[in-house]
């Protein structure tokens, strides 16, 4: 992208339920991004690409078994109708590669997403190779279709576009101080609510102490809830902070 040019994102969402879009993406931060022209989301009705007289998008599975499978012809035709040189083609499936923040940044860089939403028991497997699609999962659970997964991915990518978040909302993404850790706890007024007080250190005005407390809270929470995220450096830092007796508020 040339200097001064603004990053944009275009997405085509292929679905048999196009009226589901933009849905919640039309509100708030993502809605403003759409209204300002930074993002274009086009819902494409897969059924429009069905050629048989019943416009069918599904059929019985070869080999038998329960449910229906999405037919390949309308899906491949729909993808080919929107494909651009830089497109990333994604099919949502619980069997896909797990969606992450790093993938969100990567998808933004492509500038064009083709998001294929399955329904029924899934899509004919030949579609993947024929469209060079990547299978992506947003988590280890089952959904009735890919549409909600597409909304999750779009939300995560849209908020990364420069100018979408206000500077006060965006600071976290710029900050490296809590890289790889869960967030520290936040508080606002009142200072006491239903018998629970805001930790004194946050009222002290000592910026260095506040920063040290938040860092330690982030480390402790991550150890408690997501120990898989901790690096050897984090573990060493936790050891040092317990040595220095900085156990303020630590629920160990
Ligand atoms: C279900 C026909 O990562 C969670 C997901 C569940 C699920 C996805 S992604 N796609 C579908 C689907 O069901 O297409």
JSON list of C-alpha atoms in Angstrom, two decimals, residues 48-155:
[
{"chain": "A", "resi": 48, "resn": "UNK", "atom": "CA", "xyz": [-28.41, -17.58, -6.68]},
{"chain": "A", "resi": 49, "resn": "UNK", "atom": "CA", "xyz": [-25.70, -19.85, -8.08]},
{"chain": "A", "resi": 50, "resn": "UNK", "atom": "CA", "xyz": [-27.80, -23.02, -8.02]},
{"chain": "A", "resi": 51, "resn": "UNK", "atom": "CA", "xyz": [-28.69, -24.03, -11.57]},
{"chain": "A", "resi": 52, "resn": "UNK", "atom": "CA", "xyz": [-31.19, -26.86, -11.12]},
{"chain": "A", "resi": 53, "resn": "UNK", "atom": "CA", "xyz": [-34.88, -26.07, -11.30]},
{"chain": "A", "resi": 54, "resn": "UNK", "atom": "CA", "xyz": [-35.35, -26.41, -7.54]},
{"chain": "A", "resi": 55, "resn": "UNK", "atom": "CA", "xyz": [-32.31, -24.18, -6.83]},
{"chain": "A", "resi": 56, "resn": "UNK", "atom": "CA", "xyz": [-31.06, -26.78, -4.37]},
{"chain": "A", "resi": 57, "resn": "UNK", "atom": "CA", "xyz": [-27.90, -26.13, -2.39]},
{"chain": "A", "resi": 58, "resn": "UNK", "atom": "CA", "xyz": [-27.76, -29.46, -0.53]},
{"chain": "A", "resi": 59, "resn": "UNK", "atom": "CA", "xyz": [-28.03, -33.17, -1.25]},
{"chain": "A", "resi": 60, "resn": "UNK", "atom": "CA", "xyz": [-27.69, -36.55, 0.44]},
{"chain": "A", "resi": 61, "resn": "UNK", "atom": "CA", "xyz": [-24.21, -37.70, 1.54]},
{"chain": "A", "resi": 62, "resn": "UNK", "atom": "CA", "xyz": [-22.51, -40.40, -0.54]},
{"chain": "A", "resi": 63, "resn": "UNK", "atom": "CA", "xyz": [-21.89, -43.39, 1.69]},
{"chain": "A", "resi": 64, "resn": "UNK", "atom": "CA", "xyz": [-25.00, -42.68, 3.69]},
{"chain": "A", "resi": 65, "resn": "UNK", "atom": "CA", "xyz": [-25.37, -41.16, 7.11]},
{"chain": "A", "resi": 66, "resn": "UNK", "atom": "CA", "xyz": [-27.47, -38.47, 8.71]},
{"chain": "A", "resi": 67, "resn": "UNK", "atom": "CA", "xyz": [-28.19, -35.02, 7.36]},
{"chain": "A", "resi": 68, "resn": "UNK", "atom": "CA", "xyz": [-27.39, -33.24, 4.14]},
{"chain": "A", "resi": 69, "resn": "UNK", "atom": "CA", "xyz": [-24.20, -31.91, 2.53]},
{"chain": "A", "resi": 70, "resn": "UNK", "atom": "CA", "xyz": [-23.81, -28.66, 0.60]},
{"chain": "A", "resi": 71, "resn": "UNK", "atom": "CA", "xyz": [-23.42, -29.30, -3.11]},
{"chain": "A", "resi": 72, "resn": "UNK", "atom": "CA", "xyz": [-20.17, -28.19, -4.70]},
{"chain": "A", "resi": 73, "resn": "UNK", "atom": "CA", "xyz": [-21.43, -26.52, -7.91]},
{"chain": "A", "resi": 74, "resn": "UNK", "atom": "CA", "xyz": [-23.20, -23.46, -6.41]},
{"chain": "A", "resi": 75, "resn": "UNK", "atom": "CA", "xyz": [-20.44, -22.95, -3.82]},
{"chain": "A", "resi": 76, "resn": "UNK", "atom": "CA", "xyz": [-17.58, -23.02, -6.34]},
{"chain": "A", "resi": 77, "resn": "UNK", "atom": "CA", "xyz": [-19.50, -20.76, -8.74]},
{"chain": "A", "resi": 78, "resn": "UNK", "atom": "CA", "xyz": [-20.22, -18.29, -5.92]},
{"chain": "A", "resi": 79, "resn": "UNK", "atom": "CA", "xyz": [-16.55, -18.17, -4.84]},
{"chain": "A", "resi": 80, "resn": "UNK", "atom": "CA", "xyz": [-15.37, -17.73, -8.44]},
{"chain": "A", "resi": 81, "resn": "UNK", "atom": "CA", "xyz": [-17.81, -14.84, -8.94]},
{"chain": "A", "resi": 82, "resn": "UNK", "atom": "CA", "xyz": [-16.13, -12.75, -6.22]},
{"chain": "A", "resi": 83, "resn": "UNK", "atom": "CA", "xyz": [-12.51, -13.97, -6.30]},
{"chain": "A", "resi": 84, "resn": "UNK", "atom": "CA", "xyz": [-9.73, -11.36, -6.55]},
{"chain": "A", "resi": 85, "resn": "UNK", "atom": "CA", "xyz": [-5.96, -11.90, -6.87]},
{"chain": "A", "resi": 86, "resn": "UNK", "atom": "CA", "xyz": [-5.36, -11.13, -3.17]},
{"chain": "A", "resi": 87, "resn": "UNK", "atom": "CA", "xyz": [-8.41, -12.97, -1.77]},
{"chain": "A", "resi": 88, "resn": "UNK", "atom": "CA", "xyz": [-8.18, -15.24, 1.25]},
{"chain": "A", "resi": 89, "resn": "UNK", "atom": "CA", "xyz": [-10.89, -17.88, 0.94]},
{"chain": "A", "resi": 90, "resn": "UNK", "atom": "CA", "xyz": [-12.07, -19.24, 4.28]},
{"chain": "A", "resi": 91, "resn": "UNK", "atom": "CA", "xyz": [-14.51, -22.04, 5.05]},
{"chain": "A", "resi": 92, "resn": "UNK", "atom": "CA", "xyz": [-15.69, -22.24, 8.64]},
{"chain": "A", "resi": 93, "resn": "UNK", "atom": "CA", "xyz": [-15.53, -25.63, 10.28]},
{"chain": "A", "resi": 94, "resn": "UNK", "atom": "CA", "xyz": [-14.80, -26.94, 13.77]},
{"chain": "A", "resi": 95, "resn": "UNK", "atom": "CA", "xyz": [-12.15, -29.08, 12.02]},
{"chain": "A", "resi": 96, "resn": "UNK", "atom": "CA", "xyz": [-10.26, -25.99, 10.80]},
{"chain": "A", "resi": 97, "resn": "UNK", "atom": "CA", "xyz": [-7.15, -24.20, 12.03]},
{"chain": "A", "resi": 98, "resn": "UNK", "atom": "CA", "xyz": [-7.91, -22.24, 15.15]},
{"chain": "A", "resi": 99, "resn": "UNK", "atom": "CA", "xyz": [-8.56, -18.53, 14.61]},
{"chain": "A", "resi": 100, "resn": "UNK", "atom": "CA", "xyz": [-6.15, -16.27, 16.54]},
{"chain": "A", "resi": 101, "resn": "UNK", "atom": "CA", "xyz": [-5.30, -12.58, 16.86]},
{"chain": "A", "resi": 102, "resn": "UNK", "atom": "CA", "xyz": [-2.25, -13.21, 14.67]},
{"chain": "A", "resi": 103, "resn": "UNK", "atom": "CA", "xyz": [-4.54, -14.63, 11.97]},
{"chain": "A", "resi": 104, "resn": "UNK", "atom": "CA", "xyz": [-6.76, -11.54, 12.27]},
{"chain": "A", "resi": 105, "resn": "UNK", "atom": "CA", "xyz": [-3.76, -9.31, 11.46]},
{"chain": "A", "resi": 106, "resn": "UNK", "atom": "CA", "xyz": [-2.82, -11.60, 8.59]},
{"chain": "A", "resi": 107, "resn": "UNK", "atom": "CA", "xyz": [-6.33, -11.56, 7.10]},
{"chain": "A", "resi": 108, "resn": "UNK", "atom": "CA", "xyz": [-6.44, -7.76, 7.29]},
{"chain": "A", "resi": 109, "resn": "UNK", "atom": "CA", "xyz": [-3.23, -7.59, 5.26]},
{"chain": "A", "resi": 110, "resn": "UNK", "atom": "CA", "xyz": [-4.86, -9.45, 2.35]},
{"chain": "A", "resi": 111, "resn": "UNK", "atom": "CA", "xyz": [-7.54, -6.76, 2.01]},
{"chain": "A", "resi": 112, "resn": "UNK", "atom": "CA", "xyz": [-10.16, -9.17, 0.63]},
{"chain": "A", "resi": 113, "resn": "UNK", "atom": "CA", "xyz": [-11.92, -12.03, 2.39]},
{"chain": "A", "resi": 114, "resn": "UNK", "atom": "CA", "xyz": [-14.22, -14.62, 0.91]},
{"chain": "A", "resi": 115, "resn": "UNK", "atom": "CA", "xyz": [-16.01, -16.22, 3.86]},
{"chain": "A", "resi": 116, "resn": "UNK", "atom": "CA", "xyz": [-17.87, -19.41, 3.00]},
{"chain": "A", "resi": 117, "resn": "UNK", "atom": "CA", "xyz": [-20.58, -20.34, 5.49]},
{"chain": "A", "resi": 118, "resn": "UNK", "atom": "CA", "xyz": [-21.72, -23.93, 5.55]},
{"chain": "A", "resi": 119, "resn": "UNK", "atom": "CA", "xyz": [-25.04, -25.23, 6.81]},
{"chain": "A", "resi": 120, "resn": "UNK", "atom": "CA", "xyz": [-26.42, -28.75, 7.29]},
{"chain": "A", "resi": 121, "resn": "UNK", "atom": "CA", "xyz": [-23.64, -31.30, 8.00]},
{"chain": "A", "resi": 122, "resn": "UNK", "atom": "CA", "xyz": [-21.03, -29.31, 6.08]},
{"chain": "A", "resi": 123, "resn": "UNK", "atom": "CA", "xyz": [-19.81, -28.82, 2.53]},
{"chain": "A", "resi": 124, "resn": "UNK", "atom": "CA", "xyz": [-18.63, -31.19, -0.21]},
{"chain": "A", "resi": 125, "resn": "UNK", "atom": "CA", "xyz": [-14.90, -31.60, 0.46]},
{"chain": "A", "resi": 126, "resn": "UNK", "atom": "CA", "xyz": [-13.90, -30.94, -3.16]},
{"chain": "A", "resi": 127, "resn": "UNK", "atom": "CA", "xyz": [-14.80, -27.26, -2.71]},
{"chain": "A", "resi": 128, "resn": "UNK", "atom": "CA", "xyz": [-11.72, -26.78, -0.49]},
{"chain": "A", "resi": 129, "resn": "UNK", "atom": "CA", "xyz": [-9.14, -27.73, -3.12]},
{"chain": "A", "resi": 130, "resn": "UNK", "atom": "CA", "xyz": [-11.08, -26.19, -6.02]},
{"chain": "A", "resi": 131, "resn": "UNK", "atom": "CA", "xyz": [-11.26, -22.76, -4.36]},
{"chain": "A", "resi": 132, "resn": "UNK", "atom": "CA", "xyz": [-7.95, -23.01, -2.44]},
{"chain": "A", "resi": 133, "resn": "UNK", "atom": "CA", "xyz": [-9.92, -22.41, 0.73]},
{"chain": "A", "resi": 134, "resn": "UNK", "atom": "CA", "xyz": [-8.52, -22.60, 4.22]},
{"chain": "A", "resi": 135, "resn": "UNK", "atom": "CA", "xyz": [-10.64, -24.22, 6.92]},
{"chain": "A", "resi": 136, "resn": "UNK", "atom": "CA", "xyz": [-10.88, -22.05, 10.04]},
{"chain": "A", "resi": 137, "resn": "UNK", "atom": "CA", "xyz": [-12.42, -22.77, 13.44]},
{"chain": "A", "resi": 138, "resn": "UNK", "atom": "CA", "xyz": [-13.29, -20.12, 16.02]},
{"chain": "A", "resi": 139, "resn": "UNK", "atom": "CA", "xyz": [-13.28, -22.65, 18.88]},
{"chain": "A", "resi": 140, "resn": "UNK", "atom": "CA", "xyz": [-13.99, -26.18, 19.98]},
{"chain": "A", "resi": 141, "resn": "UNK", "atom": "CA", "xyz": [-17.77, -26.18, 19.84]},
{"chain": "A", "resi": 142, "resn": "UNK", "atom": "CA", "xyz": [-20.44, -26.88, 17.27]},
{"chain": "A", "resi": 143, "resn": "UNK", "atom": "CA", "xyz": [-22.57, -24.22, 15.56]},
{"chain": "A", "resi": 144, "resn": "UNK", "atom": "CA", "xyz": [-25.53, -24.68, 13.25]},
{"chain": "A", "resi": 145, "resn": "UNK", "atom": "CA", "xyz": [-23.66, -22.90, 10.47]},
{"chain": "A", "resi": 146, "resn": "UNK", "atom": "CA", "xyz": [-20.66, -20.74, 9.62]},
{"chain": "A", "resi": 147, "resn": "UNK", "atom": "CA", "xyz": [-22.45, -17.36, 9.70]},
{"chain": "A", "resi": 148, "resn": "UNK", "atom": "CA", "xyz": [-21.80, -16.56, 13.35]},
{"chain": "A", "resi": 149, "resn": "UNK", "atom": "CA", "xyz": [-18.17, -17.63, 12.94]},
{"chain": "A", "resi": 150, "resn": "UNK", "atom": "CA", "xyz": [-17.89, -15.25, 9.97]},
{"chain": "A", "resi": 151, "resn": "UNK", "atom": "CA", "xyz": [-19.22, -12.40, 12.12]},
{"chain": "A", "resi": 152, "resn": "UNK", "atom": "CA", "xyz": [-16.69, -13.18, 14.85]},
{"chain": "A", "resi": 153, "resn": "UNK", "atom": "CA", "xyz": [-13.80, -13.13, 12.38]},
{"chain": "A", "resi": 154, "resn": "UNK", "atom": "CA", "xyz": [-15.05, -9.95, 10.68]},
{"chain": "A", "resi": 155, "resn": "UNK", "atom": "CA", "xyz": [-15.38, -8.15, 14.01]}
]
